[in-house]
Tab-separated table of C-alpha atoms in Angstrom:
chain	number	residue	atom	x	y	z
A	1	MET	CA	-32.875	-92.257	11.495
A	2	ASN	CA	-32.146	-93.146	15.324
A	3	GLN	CA	-32.603	-97.003	14.322
A	4	SER	CA	-29.475	-98.537	13.463
A	5	ARG	CA	-29.592	-100.430	10.093
A	6	GLN	CA	-26.702	-101.672	7.612
A	7	LEU	CA	-24.768	-98.766	6.333
A	8	MET	CA	-23.856	-99.234	2.416
A	9	LEU	CA	-22.480	-97.514	-0.402
A	10	LEU	CA	-25.493	-96.851	-2.770
A	11	SER	CA	-23.132	-98.604	-5.571
A	12	GLU	CA	-22.906	-101.861	-3.478
A	13	MET	CA	-26.703	-102.438	-2.998
A	14	GLU	CA	-28.236	-105.229	-4.798
A	15	PRO	CA	-31.797	-105.333	-5.972
A	16	GLY	CA	-34.488	-105.520	-3.725
A	17	GLN	CA	-31.872	-104.454	-0.792
A	18	PHE	CA	-33.059	-102.044	2.088
A	19	ALA	CA	-30.127	-100.052	3.698
A	20	ASP	CA	-28.725	-96.619	5.011
A	21	SER	CA	-26.704	-94.793	2.452
A	22	PHE	CA	-24.858	-91.354	2.116
A	23	VAL	CA	-25.722	-89.697	-1.032
A	24	LEU	CA	-25.273	-86.550	-2.957
A	25	LEU	CA	-28.455	-85.016	-4.771
A	26	VAL	CA	-27.247	-84.036	-8.264
A	27	SER	CA	-30.625	-83.228	-9.742
A	28	ARG	CA	-34.255	-82.134	-8.820
A	29	GLU	CA	-36.532	-81.513	-11.633
A	30	ARG	CA	-40.444	-80.769	-11.035
A	31	ALA	CA	-42.786	-82.170	-13.512
A	32	THR	CA	-46.551	-82.929	-13.758
A	33	THR	CA	-48.119	-85.930	-14.292
A	34	ARG	CA	-51.153	-86.347	-17.332
A	35	ASP	CA	-53.714	-85.542	-14.620
A	36	GLY	CA	-51.910	-82.288	-13.701
A	37	LYS	CA	-50.314	-83.617	-10.362
A	38	PRO	CA	-46.983	-82.306	-9.424
A	39	TYR	CA	-44.148	-84.464	-8.814
A	40	PHE	CA	-40.421	-84.365	-8.410
A	41	ARG	CA	-37.512	-86.625	-10.365
A	42	VAL	CA	-34.745	-86.695	-8.022
A	43	GLN	CA	-31.205	-88.114	-8.752
A	44	PHE	CA	-28.855	-89.083	-5.905
A	45	ARG	CA	-25.450	-90.548	-6.335
A	46	ASP	CA	-22.280	-91.750	-4.865
A	47	HIS	CA	-18.686	-91.917	-6.154
A	48	ALA	CA	-19.698	-94.732	-8.960
A	49	LEU	CA	-23.561	-94.858	-9.434
A	50	THR	CA	-26.544	-92.753	-9.918
A	51	ALA	CA	-30.230	-93.576	-8.879
A	52	THR	CA	-33.741	-91.998	-9.233
A	53	ALA	CA	-36.236	-91.669	-6.727
A	54	MET	CA	-39.520	-90.459	-7.594
A	55	VAL	CA	-41.458	-88.054	-5.335
A	56	TRP	CA	-45.101	-87.965	-5.931
A	57	SER	CA	-47.320	-85.113	-4.576
A	58	ASP	CA	-49.005	-87.617	-2.103
A	59	THR	CA	-45.958	-88.696	-0.450
A	60	PRO	CA	-44.470	-87.644	3.018
A	61	TRP	CA	-41.334	-86.265	1.117
A	62	PHE	CA	-43.074	-84.022	-1.316
A	63	ASP	CA	-43.486	-80.851	0.676
A	64	ASP	CA	-39.735	-81.014	2.140
A	65	CYS	CA	-38.420	-81.922	-1.445
A	66	GLU	CA	-40.234	-78.709	-2.918
A	67	SER	CA	-39.034	-76.413	-0.181
A	68	ASN	CA	-35.561	-77.754	1.230
A	69	TRP	CA	-33.968	-80.294	-0.533
A	70	ALA	CA	-31.033	-78.762	-2.831
A	71	GLU	CA	-29.015	-79.687	-5.592
A	72	GLY	CA	-25.360	-80.144	-4.215
A	73	GLU	CA	-26.054	-80.789	-0.794
A	74	PHE	CA	-25.472	-84.536	1.058
A	75	TYR	CA	-28.236	-86.673	2.656
A	76	LYS	CA	-28.473	-89.884	4.559
A	77	VAL	CA	-31.226	-91.982	3.319
A	78	ARG	CA	-32.833	-95.282	4.171
A	79	ALA	CA	-34.063	-96.625	1.071
A	80	ARG	CA	-35.087	-99.580	-1.039
A	81	TYR	CA	-32.719	-100.327	-4.003
A	82	ASP	CA	-34.240	-101.499	-7.158
A	83	GLU	CA	-33.245	-101.706	-11.135
A	84	SER	CA	-35.610	-101.193	-14.047
A	85	LYS	CA	-35.409	-100.295	-17.718
A	86	TYR	CA	-34.955	-96.965	-16.696
A	87	GLY	CA	-32.078	-97.526	-14.767
A	88	PRO	CA	-31.215	-97.588	-10.915
A	89	GLN	CA	-34.195	-96.695	-8.612
A	90	LEU	CA	-34.542	-95.548	-4.923
A	91	ASP	CA	-37.835	-95.859	-2.802
A	92	ILE	CA	-37.079	-93.630	0.073
A	93	ASP	CA	-38.132	-94.434	3.640
A	94	ARG	CA	-36.355	-91.955	5.400
A	95	ILE	CA	-34.237	-88.885	4.502
A	96	ARG	CA	-32.180	-86.218	6.485
A	97	PRO	CA	-29.262	-83.805	5.488
A	98	ILE	CA	-25.798	-84.894	6.454
A	99	ASN	CA	-24.330	-83.924	10.069
A	100	GLU	CA	-21.174	-83.774	11.834
A	101	ASP	CA	-21.605	-86.986	13.422
A	102	ASP	CA	-21.842	-88.753	9.974
A	103	ALA	CA	-18.064	-88.351	9.451
A	104	ALA	CA	-17.377	-91.246	12.063
A	105	ASP	CA	-19.488	-93.614	9.752
A	106	GLY	CA	-17.041	-93.008	7.190
A	107	PHE	CA	-18.809	-90.065	5.017
A	108	ASP	CA	-16.244	-88.372	3.112
A	109	PRO	CA	-17.783	-85.560	0.606
A	110	GLY	CA	-14.531	-85.816	-1.707
A	111	LEU	CA	-15.710	-89.325	-3.133
A	112	TYR	CA	-19.200	-88.010	-4.262
A	113	PHE	CA	-17.734	-85.651	-7.044
A	114	SER	CA	-17.371	-86.896	-10.754
A	115	ARG	CA	-14.211	-86.116	-12.561
A	116	SER	CA	-12.363	-87.046	-15.485
A	117	ARG	CA	-10.377	-90.243	-15.391
A	118	PHE	CA	-7.405	-88.455	-16.717
A	119	SER	CA	-5.091	-86.180	-14.715
A	120	SER	CA	-5.790	-82.355	-15.720
A	121	GLU	CA	-2.155	-81.339	-15.354
A	122	GLU	CA	-1.062	-84.209	-17.963
A	123	MET	CA	-3.941	-83.363	-20.290
A	124	PHE	CA	-2.934	-79.362	-20.297
A	125	ALA	CA	0.360	-80.138	-20.813
A	126	GLU	CA	-0.461	-82.378	-23.585
A	127	LEU	CA	-2.841	-79.654	-25.138
A	128	THR	CA	-0.208	-76.898	-24.953
A	129	ALA	CA	2.424	-79.203	-26.635
A	130	ILE	CA	-0.189	-79.550	-29.603
A	131	ALA	CA	-0.483	-75.992	-29.838
A	132	ARG	CA	3.323	-75.467	-30.022
A	133	GLU	CA	3.886	-78.182	-32.582
A	134	GLN	CA	1.104	-77.898	-34.735
A	135	ILE	CA	0.251	-74.129	-35.151
A	136	THR	CA	3.095	-73.164	-37.406
A	137	GLU	CA	1.841	-69.435	-37.779
A	138	LEU	CA	3.340	-67.931	-34.830
A	139	PRO	CA	1.077	-64.897	-34.232
A	140	LEU	CA	-1.660	-67.493	-34.059
A	141	GLN	CA	-0.032	-69.749	-31.998
A	142	LYS	CA	0.817	-67.033	-29.741
A	143	LEU	CA	-2.874	-66.094	-29.320
A	144	VAL	CA	-3.885	-69.771	-28.561
A	145	LEU	CA	-0.990	-70.240	-25.979
A	146	ASP	CA	-1.891	-66.844	-24.316
A	147	ILE	CA	-5.382	-67.761	-23.914
A	148	LEU	CA	-4.437	-71.296	-22.591
A	149	GLU	CA	-2.211	-69.568	-19.965
A	150	GLN	CA	-4.189	-66.853	-18.791
A	151	TYR	CA	-7.369	-69.227	-18.312
A	152	GLN	CA	-5.502	-72.624	-17.367
A	153	ASP	CA	-6.986	-72.961	-13.798
A	154	GLN	CA	-10.361	-72.890	-15.450
A	155	ILE	CA	-9.357	-74.862	-18.211
A	156	LYS	CA	-8.384	-77.544	-15.987
A	157	THR	CA	-11.473	-77.727	-13.792
A	158	ILE	CA	-14.507	-76.937	-15.577
A	159	ALA	CA	-17.064	-79.231	-17.169
A	160	ALA	CA	-18.061	-79.193	-20.790
A	161	ALA	CA	-21.345	-79.025	-20.093
A	162	SER	CA	-24.315	-78.949	-17.342
A	163	LYS	CA	-25.348	-82.384	-18.532
A	164	ASN	CA	-25.260	-84.897	-21.549
A	165	HIS	CA	-21.329	-85.024	-22.299
A	166	HIS	CA	-18.243	-84.545	-20.312
A	167	ALA	CA	-20.415	-83.025	-17.390
A	168	PHE	CA	-17.728	-83.519	-14.699
A	169	THR	CA	-14.839	-81.932	-13.385
A	170	GLY	CA	-12.039	-81.707	-15.974
A	171	GLY	CA	-14.741	-82.616	-18.518
A	172	TYR	CA	-13.861	-79.659	-20.731
A	173	LEU	CA	-10.456	-79.983	-21.187
A	174	GLU	CA	-10.870	-83.969	-21.661
A	175	HIS	CA	-13.442	-83.168	-24.534
A	176	VAL	CA	-11.037	-80.350	-25.995
A	177	LEU	CA	-8.063	-82.525	-25.930
A	178	SER	CA	-9.732	-85.352	-27.376
A	179	MET	CA	-11.407	-83.615	-30.344
A	180	THR	CA	-8.355	-81.585	-31.092
A	181	LYS	CA	-6.534	-85.071	-31.594
A	182	THR	CA	-9.146	-85.921	-33.947
A	183	ALA	CA	-9.260	-82.587	-35.839
A	184	CYS	CA	-5.079	-83.096	-36.241
A	185	PHE	CA	-6.005	-86.487	-37.594
A	186	LEU	CA	-8.581	-85.075	-40.212
A	187	ALA	CA	-6.131	-82.131	-41.232
A	188	ASP	CA	-3.281	-84.350	-41.886
A	189	LYS	CA	-5.444	-86.736	-44.068
A	190	TYR	CA	-7.269	-84.488	-46.239
A	191	GLN	CA	-4.347	-82.077	-46.566
A	192	ALA	CA	-2.691	-85.287	-48.130
A	193	TYR	CA	-5.982	-86.223	-50.268
A	194	TYR	CA	-6.644	-82.961	-51.440
A	195	GLN	CA	-3.227	-81.235	-52.142
A	196	GLN	CA	-4.467	-79.286	-55.356
A	197	MET	CA	-7.055	-76.947	-52.775
A	198	GLN	CA	-7.239	-73.342	-53.499
A	199	PRO	CA	-6.466	-72.109	-50.633
A	200	PRO	CA	-4.933	-75.098	-49.339
A	201	LEU	CA	-6.289	-76.667	-46.034
A	202	ASN	CA	-4.497	-74.857	-43.155
A	203	LYS	CA	-3.813	-77.208	-40.224
A	204	SER	CA	-2.648	-74.474	-37.965
A	205	LEU	CA	-6.116	-73.089	-38.223
A	206	VAL	CA	-7.776	-76.381	-37.627
A	207	VAL	CA	-5.839	-76.889	-34.612
A	208	ALA	CA	-6.435	-73.302	-33.213
A	209	GLY	CA	-10.010	-73.544	-33.841
A	210	ALA	CA	-10.311	-77.223	-32.226
A	211	ILE	CA	-8.448	-75.657	-29.153
A	212	LEU	CA	-10.519	-72.616	-28.834
A	213	HIS	CA	-14.027	-73.787	-30.325
A	214	ASP	CA	-15.769	-73.688	-26.794
A	215	ILE	CA	-13.701	-71.035	-24.814
A	216	GLY	CA	-16.891	-69.116	-24.414
A	217	LYS	CA	-18.020	-71.933	-21.696
A	218	LEU	CA	-15.493	-70.280	-19.468
A	219	THR	CA	-18.106	-67.739	-19.216
A	220	GLU	CA	-21.288	-69.375	-20.122
A	221	LEU	CA	-21.125	-71.733	-17.292
A	222	GLU	CA	-20.574	-71.581	-13.522
A	223	TYR	CA	-18.535	-74.269	-12.324
A	224	ARG	CA	-19.779	-76.412	-9.405
A	225	PRO	CA	-18.157	-79.817	-8.412
A	226	HIS	CA	-21.682	-81.376	-8.404
A	227	GLY	CA	-22.933	-80.062	-11.587
A	228	SER	CA	-22.254	-76.785	-13.459
A	229	ARG	CA	-25.184	-74.360	-14.296
A	230	TYR	CA	-25.533	-71.426	-16.658
A	231	THR	CA	-24.529	-68.000	-15.920
A	232	ALA	CA	-26.501	-64.945	-16.939
A	233	ALA	CA	-24.650	-64.363	-19.803
A	234	GLY	CA	-24.520	-68.229	-20.791
A	235	ARG	CA	-28.569	-67.894	-20.859
A	236	LEU	CA	-28.725	-64.626	-22.766
A	237	ILE	CA	-25.996	-64.785	-25.206
A	238	GLY	CA	-24.278	-68.401	-25.307
A	239	HIS	CA	-20.927	-69.597	-25.584
A	240	ILE	CA	-20.397	-69.223	-29.171
A	241	LEU	CA	-20.631	-65.442	-29.153
A	242	LEU	CA	-18.976	-65.314	-25.898
A	243	GLY	CA	-16.035	-67.245	-27.235
A	244	ARG	CA	-16.034	-65.308	-30.264
A	245	ASP	CA	-15.701	-62.132	-28.281
A	246	LEU	CA	-12.931	-63.419	-25.984
A	247	VAL	CA	-10.896	-64.401	-28.927
A	248	ARG	CA	-11.385	-61.179	-30.830
A	249	GLU	CA	-10.338	-59.268	-27.343
A	250	HIS	CA	-7.256	-61.107	-26.916
A	251	ALA	CA	-6.305	-60.818	-30.670
A	252	THR	CA	-5.715	-57.049	-30.351
A	253	GLN	CA	-2.691	-57.660	-28.121
A	254	ILE	CA	-1.038	-59.884	-30.720
A	255	GLU	CA	1.376	-58.276	-33.153
A	256	GLY	CA	1.477	-59.452	-36.655
A	257	LEU	CA	-1.762	-61.684	-36.549
A	258	ASN	CA	-3.247	-61.663	-40.065
A	259	PRO	CA	-6.845	-60.003	-40.238
A	260	GLU	CA	-8.025	-62.826	-42.419
A	261	THR	CA	-6.710	-65.295	-40.172
A	262	LEU	CA	-8.522	-64.023	-37.161
A	263	LEU	CA	-11.699	-63.767	-39.532
A	264	ARG	CA	-11.604	-67.249	-40.574
A	265	LEU	CA	-10.736	-68.310	-36.625
A	266	GLU	CA	-13.950	-66.519	-35.478
A	267	HIS	CA	-15.915	-68.158	-38.114
A	268	MET	CA	-14.828	-71.581	-36.786
A	269	ILE	CA	-15.889	-70.634	-33.259
A	270	VAL	CA	-19.428	-69.246	-34.505
A	271	SER	CA	-20.037	-72.020	-36.714
A	272	HIS	CA	-18.821	-75.163	-34.829
A	273	GLN	CA	-22.382	-76.427	-33.927
A	274	ASN	CA	-23.483	-76.302	-37.671
A	275	LEU	CA	-27.203	-75.648	-37.080
A	276	PRO	CA	-29.364	-72.894	-35.693
A	277	GLU	CA	-31.232	-75.296	-33.497
A	278	TRP	CA	-27.813	-76.268	-32.036
A	279	GLY	CA	-26.637	-72.703	-31.508
A	280	SER	CA	-24.636	-71.706	-34.446
A	281	PRO	CA	-26.056	-68.780	-36.528
A	282	ILE	CA	-24.222	-69.979	-39.437
A	283	ALA	CA	-23.035	-73.327	-40.891
A	284	PRO	CA	-19.106	-74.128	-41.532
A	285	HIS	CA	-18.151	-71.971	-44.619
A	286	THR	CA	-14.707	-73.078	-45.079
A	287	PRO	CA	-12.871	-76.526	-44.697
A	288	GLU	CA	-11.256	-76.040	-41.499
A	289	ALA	CA	-14.544	-75.032	-39.976
A	290	LEU	CA	-16.106	-78.298	-41.431
A	291	LEU	CA	-13.335	-80.375	-39.816
A	292	VAL	CA	-13.788	-78.638	-36.349
A	293	HIS	CA	-17.495	-78.989	-36.410
A	294	TYR	CA	-17.288	-82.873	-37.013
A	295	ALA	CA	-14.430	-83.403	-34.760
A	296	ASP	CA	-16.613	-81.873	-32.050
A	297	ASP	CA	-19.726	-83.476	-33.065
A	298	ILE	CA	-18.520	-86.905	-32.949
A	299	ASP	CA	-16.399	-86.348	-29.841
A	300	ALA	CA	-19.518	-85.342	-27.911
A	301	LYS	CA	-21.635	-87.866	-29.271
A	302	PHE	CA	-19.432	-90.922	-28.947
A	303	HIS	CA	-19.314	-90.056	-25.042
A	304	MET	CA	-22.613	-90.074	-24.792
A	305	MET	CA	-22.991	-93.722	-26.382
A	306	ALA	CA	-19.977	-95.046	-24.448
A	307	THR	CA	-21.224	-93.714	-21.136
A	308	THR	CA	-24.556	-95.437	-21.645
A	309	LEU	CA	-22.537	-98.659	-22.314
A	310	GLU	CA	-20.516	-98.294	-19.533
A	311	ASN	CA	-23.275	-98.284	-17.054
A	312	ILE	CA	-25.285	-101.069	-18.363
A	313	LEU	CA	-26.207	-103.126	-15.258
A	314	PRO	CA	-24.430	-106.313	-14.751
A	315	GLY	CA	-26.982	-109.202	-15.743
A	316	ASN	CA	-28.693	-106.868	-18.178
A	317	GLU	CA	-30.801	-109.293	-20.297
A	318	ASP	CA	-32.053	-106.826	-22.803
A	319	GLU	CA	-31.012	-106.352	-26.372
A	320	PHE	CA	-31.492	-102.567	-26.401
A	321	SER	CA	-30.902	-99.818	-23.516
A	322	GLY	CA	-33.415	-97.703	-22.598
A	323	ARG	CA	-33.943	-94.408	-23.906
A	324	ASP	CA	-32.941	-92.549	-20.715
A	325	ASN	CA	-29.651	-91.480	-21.957
A	326	ALA	CA	-28.112	-88.248	-23.544
A	327	LEU	CA	-28.872	-89.399	-26.935
A	328	ARG	CA	-32.544	-90.261	-26.275
A	329	ARG	CA	-32.382	-93.308	-28.293
A	330	SER	CA	-32.415	-97.180	-27.527
A	331	ILE	CA	-28.880	-98.545	-27.952
A	332	PHE	CA	-28.221	-102.191	-29.338
A	333	LEU	CA	-26.398	-104.114	-26.885
A	334	GLY	CA	-26.519	-107.783	-28.768
A	335	LEU	CA	-28.809	-110.511	-29.561
A	336	LYS	CA	-29.724	-112.915	-26.305
A	337	THR	CA	-29.760	-116.095	-26.830
A	338	PRO	CA	-33.386	-117.588	-26.028
A	339	GLU	CA	-33.495	-120.235	-23.521
A	340	SER	CA	-33.860	-123.709	-24.695
A	341	THR	CA	-37.494	-124.914	-24.662
A	342	ASP	CA	-36.424	-128.828	-24.536
């Protein structure tokens, strides 16, 4: 790239525009065509937009992509930007890794990593306040607060997943706080609705289960600012059992913790994904576990839908989004008034 050309942010490019950009490679997936020919689907992004580049086997970039391109690395690309029903697209003309001289042209790696829109410090303070105020069983409260305190650095930083929902720095905490608030609302509502339940709905357990339902992800995922990946323990055991084991281990240090309370808490962690194909070996068998499951499920799925709608390109004239989203479904955008034929 010795020839000078307009240098732009990827997110500022217009369809059909050809320019140089600094980008972060966030995903590189190898696949094959129906004819058995290999290709790569590569995603690049800046701070605000992600675009896909298809690297076919007969292009000059295929061997380099296969051998040298790496997720989490920065590149300078010269490419044509376009938009299709599959989202933003890049047709690469030239590409090279970032070098020291690029800083003089404004390259700043800190601008390329997605993170929660909310302050991790403020979210963590709010979550611990909920634990203190809403978990009235003191041994259970101590268990939750001790775990939050010991792992607070990870809790404030890690993503909730490697992809699909809240897959960014601080995403884990954003998700846990959001679904805990929903769980509190549901517990208050149904506690008032069904006052004759025996045993009665235990709000302390609902809140504790909401806060700790995904705690195994601290071990399941290896945090990387450009995108977390699964650890060996995450692949072989999974966050549900890892979380149950972590809670069980910490519970041995809590004086006065009722064995049945611990059993119910463990059940909430193990059952929170409801179905075997989603990862849970058993479905919810207590009202507290049922509320935690649905609070978790709606928070994850609503984030997936909201993220798709937040990234609809300006000027889009389609009535439905594409299916290239975490929900794998077309989302209705609204009826488009046909142009008058008069």
